[in-house]
Structure formats: structure tokens, C-alpha cells
Amino acid sequence: MMNIKKAAVLGSGVMGSGIAAHLANVGIPTLLLDVVPTSLTADEEKKQLTLKDRQVRNRLSTTALAKLTKQKPAPLTSKSSLSLITPGNLEDHSQQLSECDWIIEVVVERLDIKQQLFEIIDSVRKKGSIVSSNTSGISIHEMAKGRSEDFKAHFLGTHFFNPPRYLKLLEIIPTHDTKSEIVEYMKTFGEEVLGKGVVIAKDTPNFIANRIGTYGLLVTVQEMLKGNYSVGEVDSVTGPLIGRPKSATFRTLDVVGLDTFIHVANNVFDKVEGKEKEVFDVPLFMKQMQENGWLGSKSGQGFFLKKGKEILELDPSTLQYVERKKLKTASTELSKQAKGLQNKMKALIYSGDRAGQLLWNVISPVLVYAAQLKNEIADDIVAIDQAMKWGFGWKMGPFETWDAIGLEKSIEKMEQSGLAVPQWVKQMQENGFTSFYKEMEGQTLYYEDEEYKAVKENKKVIHLSSLRSQNNVILENSGASLIDLGDDVACLQFTSPNNAIGLDIISLLNQSLEEVNKNYKGLVIGNQGKNFCVGANLAMILMEAQDDNYFEIEFVIKQFQQAMMKVKYNEKPVVAAPFAMTLGGGAEICLPSAKIQASAETYMGLVEVGVGLIPGGGGNKELYIKQLNGLPNGVTLDLQQIANKTFETIATAKVSASAAEARQLNFLNRHDGISVNGDHLLNDAKNSVLALHDTGYRPPVRTKIPVVGETGYATLLLGAQSMKYSGYISEHDYKIASKLAFVLAGGRVAFGSEVDEEYLLDLEREAFLSLVGEAKSQERMQHMLVKGKPLRN
């Protein structure tokens, strides 16, 4: 049975080292090899090294590893993962490839160089090991020519998107010789171990996502020139307004790098004919930009140039930078009022005003192009839609977009616009199929060959929206729902705006615990929003504070604290399933649960000091207890050190940059789990509930907590004072820090005293309420609500 225990990445450039980092992130020991340098650097000459010295011969891969710790966004989920990557070179260490189960080639995009490398690999690899190429468009079949039968049977394309840690798409491209079980194994491995969204692509130029994405970008550039729109105008309407990333069109090109984009476009240009070739002919002004070295972010300027605080846009006709413009029309304003992306799209695309014309002219050709290529580049429409969502961050793929704007109306307009709608789409419509997708009994079906077929998904994917449509809602109010996940496990889903915690969520949490204790094996707290939860309802707290309604605030905080205590001591296990932003109250909901099952991309922190407060839902106490319980066996308990570490984490509002980092900060302990694939998070959390139940779960026993008391409080204050005197924190920051120190120290008791949790919660609530009343704290809350960032006052 196939099992990838060790891997090798050949080529240590940005992409190769990024893939190696991602393999290390998921715990796979990886060899990172590159060519041997042919000349010395000035630094190496100064050290009197020669081309025979190991550090010179391994220079490319060791330099790449050093860069991994400095890159932003960080390729590593934890710097400790670096120890799993071994640097080397292709001359001295190629024999070590015989120990690897998967060898990934990520060298320069030249067929002859790749073929030479595969010849070396074929001579040293062990039989049955998988070999793949990360090419973005060279024929996989051509690369394998002349190789052994076993090599060909285990060879395929594995096209990662950059940066590999963050972009979900992995295109797998088999050849005619690739064993079907290898394709199936790599698909499952990609989803379950690497956490990817995997699509099977055909061996055609640029595969799926880059083929359609590049076409769409070039159509947009050409439409900009034809319709006399500006770079800024195009970006203002081709981003979130139509369900695309904030980087829209030209900011995306700046991030990708114009040289990379032109290379990808030329790859298709060289292999296609007719009208398609015309689209892939990169406009002259872009070639001129490349000659000038205006490649985007990496060169400091591209379609945009930052001057001081101002961002200027490029005028393609003069190649001068001018003031950035935005496109504002009746349809852009109307779309902001429309509910849901589908209605926003309709309001824009059929409007006929300047924004509507642009969007129709850039979206409709892409829909037609995707339909024309359907059988050439993929097996079905699902693969195309998924590739565009996972690789380019589109909210809807081409066929989902087509459904959203209405098939009948759009086909009529396309034909009026002179677009040649593929015959299979017209036939489908004539035969009474009115959409590419439809929902039936909680299942998504897609159109294929005159019928609807079920979309195949990994069994580990749970869609809360599908469960809702199947009447699996047990309880519900304005802020949350309790949903039956099956197998006697329920899920509390937040549905309030931004998943902010208010009395509605607290109320349903209390009801849910009662319901679960009567009728279920346990509870998952999870949802499928943009973020898990970014904290309590700050607007409500500020409003009550400005009305001097402290009784109401105290009531809400006490309710929250008591609900968290119920979660902690609930008779049935509660598993929290955080992902993305898990801040303030979001982290406080996770900390007391029986187990946390976090998505690998979880950014967790108690950040209340940023709004002039301290955590109020028991977070101070719970993080302190996690630190206490997180000590390895045999390590002497140093109460002051634990108090110091907890104080520092909360006072500096530290937020983990991954779940692995959350573990280092003690938000997660060694019993908590991490799900690499966010789509499998709820399933993993559900299985955690079942495992706890099946092994005879018992809630924790209530015990007293040792604290550092008055002397420890003085020590904590000393640290805060030195930060104040060095100008690192303001007078108000110091006031917040002193309140936090008092709570963590356990108030005016002797060092080492043991106190109960209710006592610590009372201290916390008192401190929280006193800070809410401070004018400077209210200024911070107001600033966060209006500007979305903290105020230093």
C-alpha cells in the first residue's frame, strides 16, 4: 500500500521552497535539492571557500531555507517545521532520492532540462515511488518520454498554486500511462494530508485555472483599452463587487508578477490558433512594462505605484503614473443594496451603464470560453468551477456565475453581442435544462450529458447549508442555530453579523447544552463563515457604556462567563472548531471546551487591550490554566513564569499566525487537534466528540487554582512600568495592564494561594466594568468600530 513518509523537492526557488515548507508544515521530512553553483559569491571568497566546500555546493537550498523564515506571508506554520527540511544539491545527494516516496520537480520551465533531470531520477528512484512535476503548463506526457515503464506508471503533474501554504488549489494531471490507483491515491493524499482542493486536469496548455484565469485577465485588459477605462476604474468593479478577491485585476497582476503572467500567457499563445491566439497576444504596453522592469510588487512598481501614502495608477497610453480613479455608476450603487452575490451580479451585468458594459464584456466571453473548453481541459464543469474558486479566489466559478445571471437571458444577450455560445449549452437549454446546477434533497447536482449527476465530494466535507435545507435545525434564534450533524452529534452554528457574540448566542448555547445532554453524544461549536468569531458585540457594549447602563453590561458579561463555565463542566463533551480569525470572545469560547479541533489556518488571540479592555468571558483565567496544564511531566512548576507568560500574551494582544503557533502560545494544548483541510474541520470535530464519548468522557473535576498573589502582581507591574517608561506603551495602556495583572495574580492574596474559579471571574468582571467606563477605552472602541483598527491613545 502506498504511503508517503518522505519526500524530495528538486528546485529551491520561491515555488520549490514553498512546496517543501508546506510538506514540512504537515509533518513530512523533505529533502530540498538544487544545482551546484558554478561561481563563488564575494562573501564566500572572503571566507576563502572553494567550489568544493559543502556550504558552497549546498548554497542555493540553504539560502532558500533561510528565506523561508523571513518571507511574508509566512510559508511555514511554525519555524520549528524548518527542522524537517534537509538542504542539499543534485550532484552529491541524488542517491538519497532512493529513500523518498514522492519526488517533486520544480526546476526551470524548459522541457529539455526537465527531461535530463527525470533521467537522473529514473536511475536512482526506488520502484513504486511517485514522481511529479510542478510545471504550470509544459506537457506532462512529453516530459515522461524515454523513461522506464515503472516511472511512467507513477508519474503525473502536481501543479501547486503560489503561495502553496495559502492557495487551496492542487491540479493533478495524469498521463495515459499513469496508473489510475496512483491518481486516486494522490487526490486523497492532496485533500486529506496536504489540505488541498484537488481537481483532475487534462494535459493541455496551462491546465484549467491558469488557462481560464489568464484568458479572463487578458480579455479585461483588452476591454479596458477598447472602452477607454482606467486601471483603477477596472479594479474598482472587478473585485469583491462581483465575488472576486480584493486584488481584482491589476493588483492581482502586480502580486503575481508581470514576467510570470506573460510567461504563462505565451505558453498558450504558442500552442493555439485563431481568435483564441489573438486574446493571448499580450498588449504592447505590457511588454513595454516588462522591458522597463515594472513587474509589480517585487520590483516596487507595476500597474500601481505607491508614493508616500498615495497609490497612483498607470496610464497605459502614456506609461505615466496618474491619480487613481474609481468607477461609480447607478448600477454599482444599486448592486450594494442588492442581497446576495447572485442579485448583485444581475443588477450590474444587465444595467447597460458604463460599469455594466465593462462587466458584461469581460464576464460573458469567459463563460463562453469555459464552455468551449469543457471537454478539452477537464472531465466536467465541476472541476472548472472548483479550479477557479480554489486557484483564483472566485466566489463562483464560470458555470455557477452563468446560473447566477440566468441562462436564458444571458444566452440571448450573448448572441446579440456576437458571441458564439457552444452548441452543447444551447442544446441543454432547448431540452429543458434551465441551469448547470441544482439542489435536490440536500445534494448538489450538475449537468452532464443530458442529465443531472451528483457532485462527488470527499466524505469528510460537511455543508451546514445543506443540513439546514434538509430540516436538520434543532433550535434557532436570531444569532445562532443548533444543527443535527448526524451520528448523535449536534453543532452550534453562529449566524449573527460577523458571528459577534451577544445575548442571543449565549442564550442558544445554554439551551443547546441542555438539549445535547438529553439527546446527543456531544456538541461541536463551529460555523462556515468568513471567520470563526472576531469577538463580542462591541457596538452593543459601547452603546450601553455611553448610556451609563453598566448594570446591563455586567449582566451580559456574567451571562457569558457562566455560559463558558457550563461549556467547561458540561456532562457531554463540547469540541470547538475554530478557523481563520478567532479573536477575543471567539478565543474565550474555545478555551474552556473539552477539546479544540482547529483549522491549520487559525489566527487566535485575546486582543481586548486593543479596544481598551481586558478579556471578560473568562479568557484570562482559562489561558492561565492552559499554561499551567501545558507543562510537560517532570517540569517544576514556576507560578511566576506562567503568570508572566499569560500576562505578556494578553497584554500585547498576541495573535497566532497558524494553529501550530496557537499551540506554542498555549491556546491549544497537546490534546487539541489540527485539521490541515479546513473543509474537513467540522467532520474532524464531530469525530473528536464521538471519540471522547466512546472512551467514557467525564467532565473535569473542579479544583482550586494556584496564583502568584500580591508579590506576583508587583512583579507583573514592574514589567509594565518599564514598557511605559521606555515609551513602548501609553499611560492608558499601563492602566489596562495593571488591571490585567491584578486579575491574573488573583488579587490581594499571598503568593501560592489557591483560589476558586468564581473568585477569578469576579475579579475579571470588576476590572472589565471599570475599564468600560473609561473615556479613553470608549474612544478605542469607537475607533475600532469606525476604522477597523486599534487606536493608540
Coordinates of N, CA and C in Angstrom, one line a residue, residues 345-433:
M345 N -24.9 40.6 -9.0 CA -24.4 40.3 -10.4 C -25.4 40.7 -11.4
K346 N -26.7 40.4 -11.1 CA -27.7 40.7 -12.1 C -27.9 42.2 -12.2
A347 N -27.8 42.9 -11.1 CA -28.0 44.4 -11.1 C -26.9 45.0 -11.9
L348 N -25.7 44.5 -11.8 CA -24.6 45.0 -12.5 C -24.6 44.7 -14.0
I349 N -24.7 43.4 -14.3 CA -24.3 42.9 -15.6 C -25.4 43.3 -16.7
Y350 N -26.6 43.5 -16.3 CA -27.7 43.8 -17.3 C -28.0 45.3 -17.3
S351 N -27.2 46.1 -16.5 CA -27.6 47.6 -16.4 C -27.4 48.4 -17.6
G352 N -26.3 48.1 -18.4 CA -26.1 48.9 -19.6 C -25.3 50.2 -19.4
D353 N -25.1 50.6 -18.1 CA -24.3 51.8 -17.9 C -22.8 51.4 -18.1
R354 N -22.0 52.4 -17.8 CA -20.5 52.2 -18.1 C -19.9 51.0 -17.3
A355 N -20.3 50.8 -16.1 CA -19.8 49.7 -15.3 C -20.4 48.4 -15.8
G356 N -21.7 48.4 -16.1 CA -22.4 47.3 -16.6 C -21.9 46.8 -17.9
Q357 N -21.6 47.7 -18.8 CA -21.0 47.3 -20.1 C -19.6 46.7 -19.9
L358 N -18.8 47.3 -19.1 CA -17.5 46.7 -18.8 C -17.6 45.3 -18.3
L359 N -18.4 45.1 -17.3 CA -18.6 43.8 -16.7 C -19.2 42.7 -17.6
W360 N -20.2 43.2 -18.4 CA -20.7 42.2 -19.4 C -19.6 41.8 -20.4
N361 N -18.8 42.8 -20.9 CA -17.8 42.5 -21.9 C -16.6 41.7 -21.4
V362 N -16.4 41.7 -20.0 CA -15.3 40.9 -19.5 C -15.8 39.5 -18.9
I363 N -17.0 39.5 -18.5 CA -17.5 38.2 -17.9 C -18.1 37.3 -19.0
S364 N -18.9 37.8 -19.9 CA -19.6 36.9 -20.8 C -18.6 36.1 -21.7
P365 N -17.5 36.7 -22.2 CA -16.6 35.9 -23.0 C -15.9 34.7 -22.2
V366 N -15.7 35.0 -20.9 CA -15.1 33.9 -20.1 C -16.0 32.8 -19.9
L367 N -17.3 33.0 -19.7 CA -18.3 32.0 -19.6 C -18.4 31.1 -20.9
V368 N -18.4 31.8 -22.0 CA -18.4 31.1 -23.3 C -17.1 30.3 -23.5
Y369 N -16.0 30.9 -23.1 CA -14.7 30.2 -23.3 C -14.6 28.9 -22.4
A370 N -15.1 29.1 -21.2 CA -15.1 27.9 -20.3 C -15.9 26.8 -20.8
A371 N -17.1 27.1 -21.4 CA -18.0 26.1 -22.0 C -17.3 25.5 -23.3
Q372 N -16.6 26.3 -24.1 CA -16.0 25.8 -25.3 C -14.9 24.7 -24.9
L373 N -14.2 25.0 -23.8 CA -13.0 24.2 -23.4 C -13.4 23.0 -22.5
K374 N -14.7 22.9 -22.1 CA -15.1 21.9 -21.1 C -14.5 20.6 -21.3
N375 N -14.7 19.9 -22.4 CA -14.2 18.6 -22.6 C -12.7 18.5 -22.9
E376 N -12.1 19.7 -23.3 CA -10.7 19.7 -23.6 C -9.8 19.7 -22.4
I377 N -10.2 20.5 -21.4 CA -9.3 20.7 -20.2 C -9.7 20.0 -19.0
A378 N -11.0 19.5 -18.9 CA -11.4 18.8 -17.7 C -12.4 17.7 -18.0
D379 N -12.8 17.0 -17.0 CA -13.8 15.9 -17.2 C -15.3 16.5 -17.1
D380 N -15.4 17.6 -16.3 CA -16.8 18.1 -16.1 C -16.7 19.6 -15.7
I381 N -17.9 20.2 -15.6 CA -17.9 21.6 -15.2 C -17.5 21.8 -13.8
V382 N -17.7 20.8 -13.0 CA -17.4 21.0 -11.5 C -15.9 21.3 -11.3
A383 N -15.1 20.5 -12.1 CA -13.6 20.7 -12.0 C -13.2 22.1 -12.4
I384 N -13.9 22.7 -13.4 CA -13.6 24.0 -13.9 C -14.0 25.0 -12.8
D385 N -15.2 24.9 -12.3 CA -15.6 25.8 -11.2 C -14.8 25.8 -10.0
Q386 N -14.4 24.6 -9.6 CA -13.6 24.4 -8.3 C -12.2 25.0 -8.6
A387 N -11.6 24.8 -9.7 CA -10.3 25.3 -10.0 C -10.3 26.8 -9.9
M388 N -11.3 27.5 -10.4 CA -11.3 28.9 -10.4 C -11.6 29.5 -9.0
K389 N -12.3 28.7 -8.2 CA -12.6 29.2 -6.8 C -11.4 29.0 -6.0
W390 N -10.7 27.8 -6.1 CA -9.6 27.5 -5.2 C -8.3 28.1 -5.7
G391 N -8.2 28.3 -7.0 CA -6.9 28.9 -7.5 C -6.9 30.4 -7.7
F392 N -8.0 31.0 -8.0 CA -8.1 32.4 -8.2 C -9.0 33.1 -7.2
G393 N -9.5 32.4 -6.2 CA -10.3 33.0 -5.2 C -11.6 33.6 -5.6
W394 N -12.2 33.1 -6.7 CA -13.5 33.5 -7.2 C -14.6 32.9 -6.2
K395 N -15.6 33.6 -5.9 CA -16.7 33.1 -5.0 C -17.5 32.1 -5.8
M396 N -17.7 32.4 -7.2 CA -18.4 31.5 -8.0 C -17.6 31.2 -9.3
G397 N -17.6 29.9 -9.7 CA -16.9 29.5 -10.9 C -17.7 30.0 -12.1
P398 N -17.2 29.8 -13.3 CA -17.8 30.3 -14.6 C -19.3 29.7 -14.7
F399 N -19.5 28.4 -14.4 CA -20.8 27.9 -14.7 C -21.8 28.3 -13.5
E400 N -21.2 28.5 -12.3 CA -22.1 29.0 -11.2 C -22.5 30.4 -11.5
T401 N -21.5 31.2 -12.1 CA -21.8 32.6 -12.4 C -22.9 32.6 -13.5
W402 N -22.8 31.7 -14.5 CA -23.8 31.7 -15.6 C -25.2 31.4 -15.0
D403 N -25.2 30.4 -14.0 CA -26.5 30.2 -13.4 C -27.0 31.4 -12.7
A404 N -26.1 32.1 -12.0 CA -26.5 33.3 -11.2 C -27.1 34.4 -12.0
I405 N -26.6 34.6 -13.3 CA -27.2 35.7 -14.1 C -28.3 35.2 -15.0
G406 N -28.6 33.9 -14.9 CA -29.8 33.4 -15.7 C -29.4 32.9 -17.0
L407 N -29.6 31.6 -17.3 CA -29.1 31.0 -18.6 C -29.8 31.6 -19.8
E408 N -31.2 31.6 -19.7 CA -32.0 32.0 -20.9 C -31.6 33.5 -21.3
K409 N -31.7 34.4 -20.3 CA -31.5 35.8 -20.6 C -30.1 36.1 -21.1
S410 N -29.1 35.4 -20.5 CA -27.7 35.6 -20.8 C -27.4 35.1 -22.2
I411 N -27.9 33.9 -22.6 CA -27.6 33.4 -23.9 C -28.1 34.3 -25.0
E412 N -29.4 34.8 -24.8 CA -30.0 35.8 -25.7 C -29.0 37.0 -25.9
K413 N -28.6 37.5 -24.8 CA -27.7 38.7 -24.9 C -26.3 38.4 -25.5
M414 N -25.8 37.2 -25.2 CA -24.5 36.8 -25.7 C -24.6 36.8 -27.3
E415 N -25.7 36.2 -27.7 CA -25.8 36.0 -29.2 C -26.0 37.4 -29.9
Q416 N -26.7 38.3 -29.2 CA -26.9 39.6 -29.7 C -25.5 40.4 -29.7
S417 N -24.6 40.0 -28.7 CA -23.3 40.6 -28.7 C -22.3 40.0 -29.6
G418 N -22.7 39.0 -30.4 CA -21.9 38.3 -31.3 C -21.0 37.2 -30.8
L419 N -21.3 36.7 -29.6 CA -20.6 35.6 -29.0 C -21.2 34.3 -29.5
A420 N -20.3 33.3 -29.8 CA -20.7 32.0 -30.3 C -20.9 31.1 -29.1
V421 N -22.1 31.0 -28.6 CA -22.4 30.1 -27.5 C -22.3 28.6 -28.0
P422 N -21.5 27.8 -27.3 CA -21.3 26.4 -27.7 C -22.6 25.7 -27.8
Q423 N -22.6 24.8 -28.8 CA -23.9 24.1 -29.2 C -24.4 23.3 -28.0
W424 N -23.5 22.7 -27.2 CA -24.0 21.8 -26.1 C -24.8 22.6 -25.1
V425 N -24.4 23.9 -24.9 CA -25.1 24.8 -23.9 C -26.5 25.1 -24.5
K426 N -26.6 25.4 -25.8 CA -27.9 25.7 -26.4 C -28.8 24.5 -26.4
Q427 N -28.2 23.3 -26.7 CA -28.9 22.1 -26.7 C -29.5 21.8 -25.3
M428 N -28.7 22.0 -24.3 CA -29.1 21.8 -22.9 C -30.3 22.6 -22.6
Q429 N -30.3 23.9 -23.0 CA -31.4 24.8 -22.8 C -32.6 24.4 -23.5
E430 N -32.4 24.0 -24.8 CA -33.6 23.6 -25.6 C -34.3 22.4 -25.1
N431 N -33.5 21.5 -24.4 CA -34.0 20.3 -23.8 C -34.6 20.4 -22.4
G432 N -34.7 21.7 -22.0 CA -35.5 22.0 -20.8 C -34.6 22.0 -19.5
F433 N -33.3 22.0 -19.7 CA -32.4 22.1 -18.5 C -32.1 23.6 -18.4

